[in-house]
Amino acid sequence: MKEEIELHDENPSGSNPSNNPWLHELIEQGMNRRTVLGGALGVAAAQFLGGSLLSRRANAAVGAGSPLLGFSEIAPSQDDTIHVPPGYVWDVLLPWGTPLFSSVAAFQLDASNTSVDQAGQVGFNHDGMDFFPFSATPNERGLLVLNHEYTDANQIYSAAQGSAITADAAGLEKVKKALAAHGVTVAEIYKDTNGQWQLQVDSPYNRRVTGETPVVFSGPVSASHPLLQSSITPSPLGTLNNCAHGKTPWGTYLACEENWNGYFGTESATWTATPLEARYGVSKTGFGYRWHIASQRFDLEVNRNELNQFGWVVEVDPFNPTSAPVKRTALGRFKHEGATVVESRMRAVVYSGDDENGDYLYKFVSRKPWQQAIAQGESPLDVGVLYVAKFNPDGTGQWLRLQFGKNNLTPANGWADQADILIRTRQAADFVGATRLHRPEWITENPVTKDMLLTLTNGTGNNSAVNSNRDPNPYGHIIKLREPFGDHTRQTFTWSVFLLAGDNFYDTTVPASQSIFGSPDGIWADYDGRIWIQTDISNSSQNRADRGYDRIGNNQMLAADGVTGEIKRFLTGPRGCEITGVITTPDQRTMFINVQHPGESTTFWNGLFGAPSVTNPTTVSSFPFGQRPRPTTIVIRKLDGGVIGT
Ligand code: FEO
Ligand code: CA
Ligand code: CA
């Protein structure tokens, strides 16, 4: 890309020439919030915090514990259900298989629904999620948009079908059902007169985006790029392994493609991975799905370049159900966990972790103010600069440009153009000297402090301060990243560890007084600066004493005060699940979360009750209905109608 972006030069004049401290710095120095707000900084601080937040917090009781976290913490649990604090209730909203239209077949408990049925039903393994309120009734009606990350062959196929993919029409139908269960669901939902949330069946906005939905490419990498040419899908189809997400200021949804490499494989004896393919973990066996047995689309030998159509951030306009999802290539190609959008200096800034042990954190900054770009008919996500993070041991850091012609990303060093850099994003980041991290997952902006909070779920090797100085690091941690003046377009930052996850019984570097948890993954700051943290302990470690995970229980959700770091457990999930995806209505009185993969095979529960299979899928869990386990969106409300978390 040839644009030079002056905005990103260091030491811009900014809008504040003073050396005044920032509000969060004063708070962290121990000053009373009321004193800060009542002093000379009061007016600016009030604007910074927003009026409603300010009044709510100024009135909060001062005493032991954070006023943000008013609920009674619950204990860890191994129960096969959801627990929430006293005074809260939860309901099932969108379980896998729910028909979005009255013309679609009902969910069949024996998993005999066809691929066609599935394409009109809520997908499987719900993950990242956001809420798009209707302007007239923002707290009672809107569009819930959620990702479906992957499928479990023990659960989505009937006993008659079996779990294995065969090289025949029956095998292809099973691949098509799995593809139909991936992607994105757009569902209109509303609160009924009893205060219960319901799906609006047959809403014109209801939609499924699947692994077979026509998609378009935009930005520096065109669909006609030689490395994207597929013999099976000359017009690109679908999105896969949609993990976390983002929401843009212009009202669209970003679905991210994470472990897409696992779907591809081959029986060819002669196929070997190129350096590019090897860097992205592409192998003959993939993750064992064996889709390539029935569908040449996923055969690495037959259809070499199909895989380069994946690894992108995909923009979906939930209010335009006939619009094609758009792969926004300027944001790079890797295993995108999420794509968290922050508006800063009118630019769209998108943060995204590449969730693999030893991979990186990226951010994209739009070239123009996003409203100007849109007014000029251009997507803010198509033109801008992609950066990768370098974390120095002293708590400073730099954002390194992944821009053709910069940082020696030149033809002399083997870089052809910006499209080449974007298709090979991981290798470009290696080349410029990015810092290897312990599996960067979700990232969120604390609206109170403008800090970015990043979960590093767990990892081994790469021992360093940013990786918690723990190697191995089976519990993970959360780091805080602060850009100068809260300006997210800058090229430098400072960082520190916000919270170490773990259990002091096994790891004394974790404070004994802190709530025990491990493998933080989902993270979202609500509008008050309450940090919701969701865990995804691996199936091989969950509940196991020999992994230091027996006391932590099932996966869970906690809430932390984003300034003090105080943390309390708010929710525990059923067996075999991870908790992921969290959003509230604008008034914060309804919360939606996802229970992903309840009942999946885990070492601990399999040992007690046997491994789940197509003939017996309920050995680990029968959540939520005491039957075949179903990934599910649930709704959390406070009985007194109050703000969730208070
Ligand atoms: Fe899909 Fe990194 O979790
Ligand atoms: Ca995740
Ligand atoms: Ca995870």
XYZ file of C-alpha atoms and ligand atoms in Angstrom:
651
model
C 0.000 0.000 0.000
C 1.410 3.338 -0.905
C -0.428 5.601 1.505
C 1.769 7.200 4.100
C -0.211 7.827 7.224
C 0.986 10.952 8.944
C -1.467 10.400 11.741
C 0.557 7.524 13.087
C 3.820 9.349 13.444
C 4.967 9.518 17.002
C 4.644 12.704 19.020
C 1.638 14.162 17.241
C 0.603 17.385 18.864
C -2.614 15.832 20.121
C -5.419 17.902 21.516
C -4.039 18.288 25.036
C -0.682 20.064 25.296
C -0.522 19.855 29.099
C 1.261 17.313 31.233
C -1.801 16.702 33.355
C -2.189 13.194 34.671
C -5.032 11.078 33.369
C -7.915 10.199 35.610
C -7.022 6.543 35.814
C -3.479 7.401 36.808
C -4.739 9.457 39.739
C -7.116 6.703 40.765
C -4.336 4.194 40.673
C -2.272 6.528 42.840
C -4.934 6.102 45.477
C -6.853 9.339 45.112
C -10.503 9.244 45.922
C -12.638 9.318 42.822
C -14.934 11.971 44.271
C -11.955 14.199 45.036
C -10.663 13.756 41.528
C -13.999 14.491 39.984
C -14.637 17.467 42.245
C -11.333 19.124 41.459
C -10.003 20.981 38.477
C -10.262 17.892 36.342
C -13.929 17.499 37.131
C -15.433 18.870 33.954
C -13.114 17.024 31.634
C -13.457 13.881 33.684
C -17.224 14.090 33.556
C -17.059 14.265 29.777
C -14.546 11.451 29.756
C -16.672 9.153 31.854
C -20.070 10.081 30.512
C -22.803 11.573 32.646
C -24.781 8.479 33.539
C -21.734 6.546 34.556
C -20.482 9.402 36.655
C -23.693 9.765 38.628
C -23.989 6.031 39.095
C -20.472 5.722 40.400
C -20.512 8.853 42.521
C -23.528 7.453 44.331
C -22.009 4.045 44.827
C -21.416 2.933 48.366
C -17.842 3.192 49.554
C -16.665 0.299 51.684
C -15.068 -3.082 51.465
C -14.976 -4.330 47.914
C -15.566 -2.681 44.601
C -18.858 -0.851 44.180
C -18.889 -2.258 40.659
C -19.164 -5.819 41.996
C -22.200 -5.854 44.235
C -23.166 -9.500 43.800
C -22.311 -12.352 46.165
C -19.556 -14.459 44.694
C -20.493 -18.074 43.949
C -18.302 -21.122 44.521
C -16.603 -23.193 41.816
C -18.840 -26.026 40.608
C -18.714 -29.367 38.857
C -22.488 -29.516 38.446
C -24.015 -30.112 35.036
C -25.867 -26.817 35.034
C -25.473 -23.056 35.268
C -25.098 -21.363 38.630
C -25.466 -17.604 39.104
C -25.405 -15.491 42.289
C -28.410 -15.107 44.577
C -30.827 -12.601 43.100
C -30.097 -13.592 39.509
C -31.891 -15.952 37.104
C -30.976 -17.487 33.775
C -33.073 -18.744 30.858
C -32.320 -20.655 27.683
C -32.734 -18.432 24.606
C -31.160 -19.873 21.443
C -30.107 -23.518 21.645
C -28.444 -25.157 18.653
C -30.994 -26.292 16.107
C -33.687 -23.694 16.848
C -35.534 -22.961 13.561
C -35.285 -19.285 12.596
C -38.282 -19.580 10.278
C -41.628 -21.357 10.591
C -40.933 -23.098 7.275
C -37.866 -24.848 8.711
C -38.063 -28.331 10.234
C -38.122 -28.545 14.021
C -34.976 -29.658 15.852
C -34.815 -33.435 16.034
C -33.537 -34.851 19.286
C -31.885 -37.766 17.495
C -29.802 -35.304 15.404
C -31.466 -36.495 12.204
C -31.975 -32.976 10.827
C -30.517 -32.595 7.337
C -27.985 -30.071 6.116
C -30.871 -28.109 4.588
C -32.678 -28.037 7.934
C -29.493 -26.954 9.689
C -29.013 -24.027 7.284
C -32.284 -22.551 8.603
C -31.603 -23.344 12.258
C -29.310 -21.784 14.879
C -25.795 -23.134 14.318
C -23.555 -25.145 16.644
C -20.948 -24.116 19.238
C -21.946 -20.521 19.848
C -19.024 -18.156 20.457
C -18.521 -14.394 20.054
C -21.762 -12.405 20.083
C -23.063 -8.856 19.988
C -26.410 -7.099 20.310
C -27.743 -4.556 17.840
C -30.633 -2.810 19.592
C -33.584 -1.405 17.703
C -33.495 2.350 18.261
C -37.112 2.709 19.403
C -36.908 -0.135 21.950
C -33.197 -0.654 22.620
C -33.624 -2.670 25.795
C -36.554 -4.759 24.640
C -35.863 -5.692 21.019
C -32.921 -6.026 18.669
C -30.708 -8.350 16.668
C -28.512 -10.845 18.468
C -25.631 -11.848 16.206
C -23.451 -14.792 17.160
C -20.673 -16.945 15.797
C -20.635 -20.734 15.518
C -17.072 -21.911 15.886
C -16.927 -25.614 15.073
C -18.918 -28.846 15.230
C -18.661 -32.040 17.255
C -19.245 -35.213 15.227
C -20.468 -37.017 18.353
C -23.297 -34.541 18.714
C -24.406 -33.238 15.302
C -24.878 -36.616 13.599
C -27.451 -39.281 14.345
C -26.586 -42.767 15.569
C -27.599 -44.089 12.155
C -25.202 -41.696 10.417
C -22.245 -42.377 12.680
C -19.456 -39.915 13.301
C -17.029 -40.893 10.520
C -16.947 -39.105 7.166
C -17.216 -41.562 4.273
C -16.267 -41.055 0.623
C -19.824 -41.112 -0.652
C -23.018 -39.066 -0.822
C -23.780 -39.771 2.832
C -20.334 -38.437 3.778
C -20.846 -35.316 1.675
C -24.215 -34.681 3.336
C -22.469 -34.854 6.703
C -19.850 -32.337 5.567
C -22.652 -30.096 4.343
C -24.469 -30.365 7.667
C -21.281 -29.383 9.493
C -20.746 -26.461 7.110
C -24.342 -25.360 7.693
C -23.789 -25.451 11.469
C -20.752 -23.113 11.182
C -20.748 -19.377 10.552
C -23.031 -16.731 11.974
C -26.639 -16.488 13.174
C -28.567 -13.226 13.034
C -31.689 -13.514 15.188
C -34.271 -10.880 16.048
C -35.124 -11.227 19.735
C -37.496 -9.399 22.036
C -38.569 -9.261 25.657
C -42.149 -10.460 26.046
C -44.752 -9.139 28.447
C -43.545 -11.595 31.096
C -40.014 -10.236 30.875
C -38.782 -13.358 29.057
C -36.653 -13.031 25.940
C -37.905 -14.783 22.807
C -36.827 -15.393 19.229
C -38.899 -13.506 16.657
C -39.474 -16.398 14.290
C -39.738 -15.307 10.637
C -38.179 -11.882 11.259
C -36.928 -10.505 7.925
C -33.553 -10.021 9.657
C -33.179 -13.663 10.706
C -30.295 -15.132 8.794
C -27.683 -17.837 8.697
C -24.258 -17.251 7.197
C -22.608 -20.659 6.802
C -19.550 -22.353 5.345
C -21.309 -22.265 1.980
C -22.643 -18.677 1.842
C -21.225 -16.654 -1.094
C -18.709 -14.114 0.226
C -16.671 -11.332 -1.348
C -13.142 -10.103 -0.765
C -12.214 -6.464 -0.249
C -9.069 -4.505 0.554
C -5.565 -5.155 -0.773
C -6.089 -8.905 -1.386
C -8.515 -9.520 -4.226
C -10.386 -12.768 -4.815
C -8.501 -12.946 -8.114
C -5.113 -13.156 -6.387
C -3.288 -16.264 -7.684
C -2.887 -17.664 -4.168
C -6.661 -17.573 -3.652
C -7.645 -19.446 -6.818
C -9.741 -22.491 -6.005
C -10.672 -25.102 -8.580
C -13.779 -26.081 -6.631
C -15.079 -22.679 -5.532
C -14.104 -20.175 -8.250
C -16.386 -17.760 -6.406
C -15.419 -17.829 -2.716
C -17.808 -19.495 -0.320
C -18.339 -19.257 3.368
C -16.625 -18.576 6.633
C -15.285 -21.150 9.094
C -14.261 -21.428 12.732
C -15.813 -18.133 13.694
C -14.476 -17.584 17.173
C -14.717 -14.112 18.672
C -16.026 -11.048 16.946
C -16.226 -7.290 16.741
C -18.854 -4.594 16.283
C -18.167 -1.524 14.194
C -19.302 2.045 14.967
C -21.218 1.926 11.671
C -23.382 -0.932 12.875
C -21.901 -4.058 11.348
C -20.621 -7.282 12.859
C -17.158 -8.774 12.413
C -16.855 -12.575 12.507
C -13.314 -13.890 12.820
C -11.813 -17.009 11.276
C -9.624 -18.789 13.826
C -8.588 -22.455 13.440
C -9.497 -22.760 9.744
C -6.381 -24.814 9.044
C -7.898 -27.831 10.791
C -10.569 -28.407 8.129
C -8.139 -29.184 5.326
C -6.337 -32.447 4.703
C -5.339 -34.924 2.042
C -4.688 -38.596 1.455
C -1.945 -37.731 -1.041
C 1.363 -39.401 -0.263
C 3.308 -36.690 -2.058
C 1.726 -33.510 -0.666
C 3.998 -31.481 1.552
C 3.383 -28.122 3.185
C 4.953 -24.982 1.758
C 6.656 -22.706 4.318
C 3.526 -20.531 4.228
C 1.259 -23.504 4.894
C 3.532 -24.846 7.609
C 3.570 -21.471 9.380
C -0.226 -21.645 9.562
C -0.287 -25.218 10.859
C -1.664 -26.811 7.702
C -1.061 -30.569 7.600
C -2.257 -33.710 5.861
C -4.385 -34.726 8.804
C -5.699 -31.344 9.873
C -7.729 -31.650 13.068
C -9.020 -35.073 12.082
C -12.335 -33.892 10.609
C -11.559 -35.727 7.344
C -13.936 -33.553 5.329
C -11.552 -33.965 2.392
C -12.584 -37.621 2.142
C -16.046 -36.568 0.923
C -15.451 -33.041 -0.388
C -12.612 -32.147 -2.729
C -13.044 -28.552 -1.637
C -11.071 -29.460 1.505
C -8.475 -31.663 -0.204
C -5.087 -29.952 -0.058
C -3.769 -31.836 -3.067
C -6.778 -31.370 -5.348
C -7.603 -27.799 -4.373
C -4.388 -26.274 -3.115
C -5.376 -22.641 -2.637
C -8.821 -22.912 -1.075
C -7.269 -22.529 2.363
C -5.948 -19.062 1.525
C -9.563 -17.900 1.330
C -9.651 -18.368 5.129
C -7.979 -16.673 8.070
C -9.703 -13.335 7.569
C -12.060 -11.011 9.412
C -15.510 -11.159 7.830
C -17.901 -8.191 7.956
C -21.618 -8.982 8.117
C -24.310 -6.294 7.966
C -27.069 -7.686 10.179
C -29.566 -5.068 9.021
C -29.124 -6.048 5.362
C -29.945 -9.757 5.199
C -29.209 -10.077 1.490
C -25.746 -8.462 1.669
C -22.740 -10.678 1.006
C -20.337 -11.080 3.937
C -17.081 -9.271 3.138
C -13.614 -10.598 3.951
C -11.690 -7.480 5.007
C -8.188 -8.391 3.957
C -6.432 -5.250 5.218
C -6.799 -6.681 8.747
C -4.419 -9.510 7.878
C -4.621 -13.258 7.630
C -3.951 -15.358 10.677
C -5.941 -17.262 13.297
C -8.036 -14.295 14.313
C -9.483 -14.786 17.755
C -11.548 -11.607 17.595
C -11.604 -8.120 16.078
C -12.301 -5.572 18.789
C -13.086 -2.172 17.314
C -12.273 1.004 19.227
C -13.034 4.474 17.906
C -10.083 6.789 18.505
C -9.413 10.162 16.907
C -12.348 9.281 14.681
C -10.414 6.333 13.254
C -11.554 2.751 13.467
C -8.893 0.845 15.390
C -9.208 -2.951 15.350
C -7.288 -5.137 17.803
C -6.928 -8.843 17.088
C -5.049 -11.669 18.767
C -3.652 -14.606 16.784
C -4.534 -17.464 19.103
C -1.699 -19.895 18.921
C 1.062 -20.432 21.427
C 3.884 -18.073 20.430
C 1.814 -15.915 18.112
C 1.082 -12.232 18.137
C -1.214 -9.318 18.878
C -2.146 -7.037 15.968
C -3.964 -3.770 15.471
C -5.283 -2.007 12.390
C -5.822 1.744 12.179
C -8.048 3.172 9.455
C -6.416 5.812 7.307
C -9.349 8.184 7.406
C -11.921 9.104 9.998
C -14.421 6.297 9.607
C -17.355 8.591 8.871
C -15.367 10.339 6.141
C -14.387 7.016 4.576
C -17.982 5.826 4.515
C -19.187 9.163 3.086
C -16.665 8.663 0.294
C -17.938 5.161 -0.452
C -14.933 3.415 1.074
C -14.821 0.931 3.918
C -12.748 2.173 6.869
C -11.521 -1.426 7.121
C -10.090 -1.483 3.597
C -7.482 1.284 3.826
C -5.178 1.739 6.789
C -2.118 0.334 8.489
C -1.776 -3.063 10.129
C 0.628 -3.253 13.073
C 1.964 -6.073 15.223
C 2.978 -5.656 18.855
C 6.466 -5.781 20.291
C 6.480 -6.006 24.107
C 9.723 -4.928 25.765
C 10.695 -6.431 29.132
C 10.683 -2.981 30.758
C 6.952 -2.495 30.333
C 7.134 -0.457 27.159
C 6.185 -1.572 23.695
C 5.915 -0.624 20.054
C 3.451 -1.245 17.288
C 5.477 -2.356 14.255
C 4.098 -1.572 10.798
C 3.291 -4.426 8.475
C 3.322 -2.134 5.482
C 4.941 -2.731 2.121
C 8.155 -0.740 1.871
C 8.420 -0.225 5.645
C 10.443 -2.193 8.194
C 12.379 -3.777 5.291
C 9.211 -5.426 3.943
C 10.571 -4.843 0.458
C 11.049 -6.809 -2.793
C 14.722 -7.215 -1.929
C 13.612 -9.229 1.107
C 11.024 -11.238 -0.785
C 7.888 -9.162 -0.208
C 6.038 -8.493 -3.463
C 3.389 -6.051 -2.363
C 0.867 -5.393 0.421
C -1.328 -8.310 -0.674
C 1.662 -10.619 -0.250
C 2.284 -9.242 3.245
C -1.366 -9.756 4.190
C -1.659 -13.325 2.894
C 1.571 -14.118 4.762
C 0.813 -11.935 7.787
C 2.392 -14.312 10.304
C 5.613 -14.454 8.352
C 5.701 -10.670 7.955
C 5.230 -10.329 11.719
C 8.061 -12.825 12.298
C 10.232 -10.764 9.944
C 9.724 -7.441 11.745
C 10.392 -8.915 15.194
C 7.002 -9.146 16.903
C 6.816 -10.601 20.433
C 5.687 -14.188 20.897
C 2.780 -14.491 23.328
C 1.011 -17.202 25.287
C -2.063 -17.514 23.067
C -3.639 -14.074 22.742
C -7.431 -14.409 22.815
C -10.011 -11.632 23.369
C -9.154 -7.989 24.018
C -11.417 -5.224 25.327
C -11.210 -1.533 26.063
C -11.944 -0.451 29.620
C -14.156 2.590 28.884
C -13.172 4.213 32.182
C -9.403 4.137 31.708
C -9.018 3.539 27.936
C -6.692 0.631 28.772
C -6.861 -2.436 26.574
C -7.147 -5.726 28.476
C -5.896 -8.819 26.655
C -6.343 -12.415 27.765
C -3.332 -14.712 27.273
C -5.078 -17.990 27.855
C -2.092 -20.272 28.569
C 1.163 -21.345 26.998
C 4.577 -22.886 27.221
C 7.999 -21.673 26.173
C 8.735 -18.025 25.380
C 9.279 -17.365 29.058
C 9.199 -13.612 29.644
C 7.534 -10.930 31.720
C 4.745 -10.418 29.208
C 4.101 -14.164 29.398
C 3.866 -13.924 33.224
C 7.370 -15.321 33.857
C 5.673 -18.697 34.240
C 6.809 -21.485 31.956
C 4.737 -23.529 31.617
C 1.859 -21.134 32.136
C -1.143 -23.472 32.344
C -3.495 -20.915 33.906
C -2.825 -17.890 31.705
C -3.134 -14.241 32.649
C -4.506 -10.891 31.540
C -2.328 -7.997 30.520
C -3.135 -4.304 30.405
C -1.934 -2.216 27.525
C -2.023 1.572 27.698
C -1.445 3.818 24.727
C -0.380 7.449 25.332
C -3.315 9.686 26.315
C -5.712 6.827 25.583
C -5.042 7.483 21.872
C -5.350 4.114 20.169
C -3.779 5.340 16.923
C -0.328 5.677 18.539
C 2.693 3.526 17.804
C 3.909 3.067 21.384
C 2.359 1.730 24.551
C 3.107 0.638 28.073
C 1.947 -2.646 29.500
C 1.651 -4.525 32.774
C 0.092 -7.701 34.108
C -3.507 -6.968 35.192
C -4.339 -10.384 36.696
C -2.548 -13.693 37.024
C -4.975 -16.585 36.723
C -4.480 -19.727 38.772
C -4.995 -21.436 42.075
C -2.710 -20.473 44.948
C -2.959 -24.075 46.214
C -0.853 -25.099 43.217
C 0.781 -21.824 42.207
C 1.863 -19.471 44.980
C 2.579 -16.629 42.557
C -1.201 -16.172 42.463
C -2.589 -14.198 45.427
C -4.215 -16.536 47.957
C -7.136 -14.153 48.361
C -7.960 -14.085 44.657
C -10.835 -16.087 43.121
C -9.428 -19.182 41.489
C -9.832 -19.504 37.721
C -7.793 -20.556 34.724
C -7.423 -20.118 30.970
C -9.138 -16.744 30.542
C -10.468 -16.382 27.006
C -13.534 -14.147 26.535
C -13.170 -10.654 28.007
C -15.552 -7.720 27.719
C -15.720 -4.445 29.605
C -19.273 -3.291 30.147
C -20.210 0.377 30.053
C -19.272 0.920 33.719
C -15.833 -0.672 33.443
C -16.850 -3.997 34.939
C -14.602 -6.552 33.244
C -16.353 -9.818 32.405
C -13.885 -12.686 32.090
C -14.843 -16.069 30.628
C -12.758 -19.207 30.814
C -11.922 -21.969 28.347
C -9.912 -24.585 30.198
C -8.996 -27.278 27.695
C -10.890 -30.569 27.697
C -7.661 -32.351 28.536
C -7.162 -30.328 31.749
C -10.649 -29.457 33.023
C -11.367 -30.702 36.561
C -8.092 -32.652 36.812
C -6.016 -32.589 40.003
C -2.903 -33.727 38.146
C -3.201 -30.586 36.022
C -3.881 -28.321 39.009
C -7.402 -27.759 37.788
C -9.597 -29.814 40.153
C -10.478 -27.018 42.560
C -11.358 -24.526 39.817
C -14.282 -26.640 38.633
C -16.088 -26.237 35.323
C -15.538 -23.282 33.038
C -16.951 -20.070 34.393
C -17.418 -16.323 34.121
C -16.039 -13.793 36.579
C -16.288 -10.046 36.906
C -13.374 -7.778 37.791
C -13.060 -4.120 38.645
C -10.991 -2.801 35.745
C -9.138 -0.346 37.966
C -8.492 -2.260 41.191
C -8.298 -5.785 39.753
C -10.693 -7.154 42.378
C -12.353 -10.230 40.886
C -15.386 -12.356 41.813
C -16.898 -15.471 40.295
C -20.343 -14.741 38.803
C -21.318 -17.869 36.863
C -20.316 -21.501 36.542
C -21.112 -23.600 33.472
C -22.177 -27.189 32.882
C -19.788 -30.090 32.265
C -17.483 -30.096 29.276
C -18.415 -26.570 28.179
C -16.581 -23.326 27.801
C -18.301 -20.039 28.597
C -17.845 -17.521 25.802
C -19.585 -14.542 24.255
C -21.025 -11.823 26.470
C -23.054 -8.716 25.781
C -25.812 -6.793 27.503
C -28.672 -4.614 26.391
C -27.708 -0.906 26.536
C -29.305 -0.545 29.993
C -27.159 -3.486 31.209
C -30.213 -5.150 32.757
C -30.193 -8.128 30.401
C -27.027 -10.111 29.707
C -26.568 -12.698 26.972
C -23.808 -15.304 27.182
C -23.007 -18.508 25.302
C -22.467 -22.002 26.632
C -20.248 -23.630 24.023
C -19.646 -27.377 23.659
C -21.434 -28.703 26.779
C -20.953 -32.453 26.862
C -17.835 -32.517 24.727
C -15.398 -35.320 25.416
C -13.119 -34.434 28.341
C -10.459 -36.563 29.979
C -11.921 -36.134 33.461
C -15.607 -36.836 32.751
C -14.858 -39.551 30.210
C -12.940 -41.324 32.958
C -15.987 -41.274 35.210
C -18.829 -41.861 32.765
C -17.302 -42.942 29.447
C -16.644 -40.945 26.306
C -19.599 -39.415 24.466
C -20.432 -40.858 21.049
C -23.135 -40.629 18.390
C -24.907 -43.515 20.113
C -24.556 -42.018 23.580
C -23.922 -38.255 23.402
C -24.955 -37.527 27.016
C -22.199 -39.187 29.058
C -20.561 -35.863 29.948
C -23.528 -33.495 29.899
C -27.215 -33.294 29.085
C -27.365 -29.500 29.276
C -29.693 -27.636 28.954
C -32.789 -29.871 28.758
C -31.663 -33.183 30.297
C -31.295 -34.570 26.776
C -28.735 -34.437 23.944
C -26.399 -31.560 24.931
C -26.897 -28.369 22.946
C -24.685 -25.297 22.736
C -26.926 -22.481 23.870
C -27.285 -18.741 24.267
C -28.630 -17.979 27.716
C -30.146 -14.820 29.168
C -29.225 -13.547 32.636
C -31.425 -11.125 34.532
C -31.436 -9.690 38.023
C -34.655 -10.431 39.866
C -34.968 -6.823 40.996
C -34.474 -5.635 37.421
C -31.108 -4.092 38.256
C -27.854 -3.779 36.358
C -26.082 -7.112 35.912
C -23.128 -7.334 38.285
C -24.421 -4.881 40.864
Fe -11.713 -19.971 19.586
Fe -9.032 -18.977 20.769
O -10.684 -19.536 21.052
Ca -12.040 -18.210 22.371
Ca -9.774 -20.717 23.995
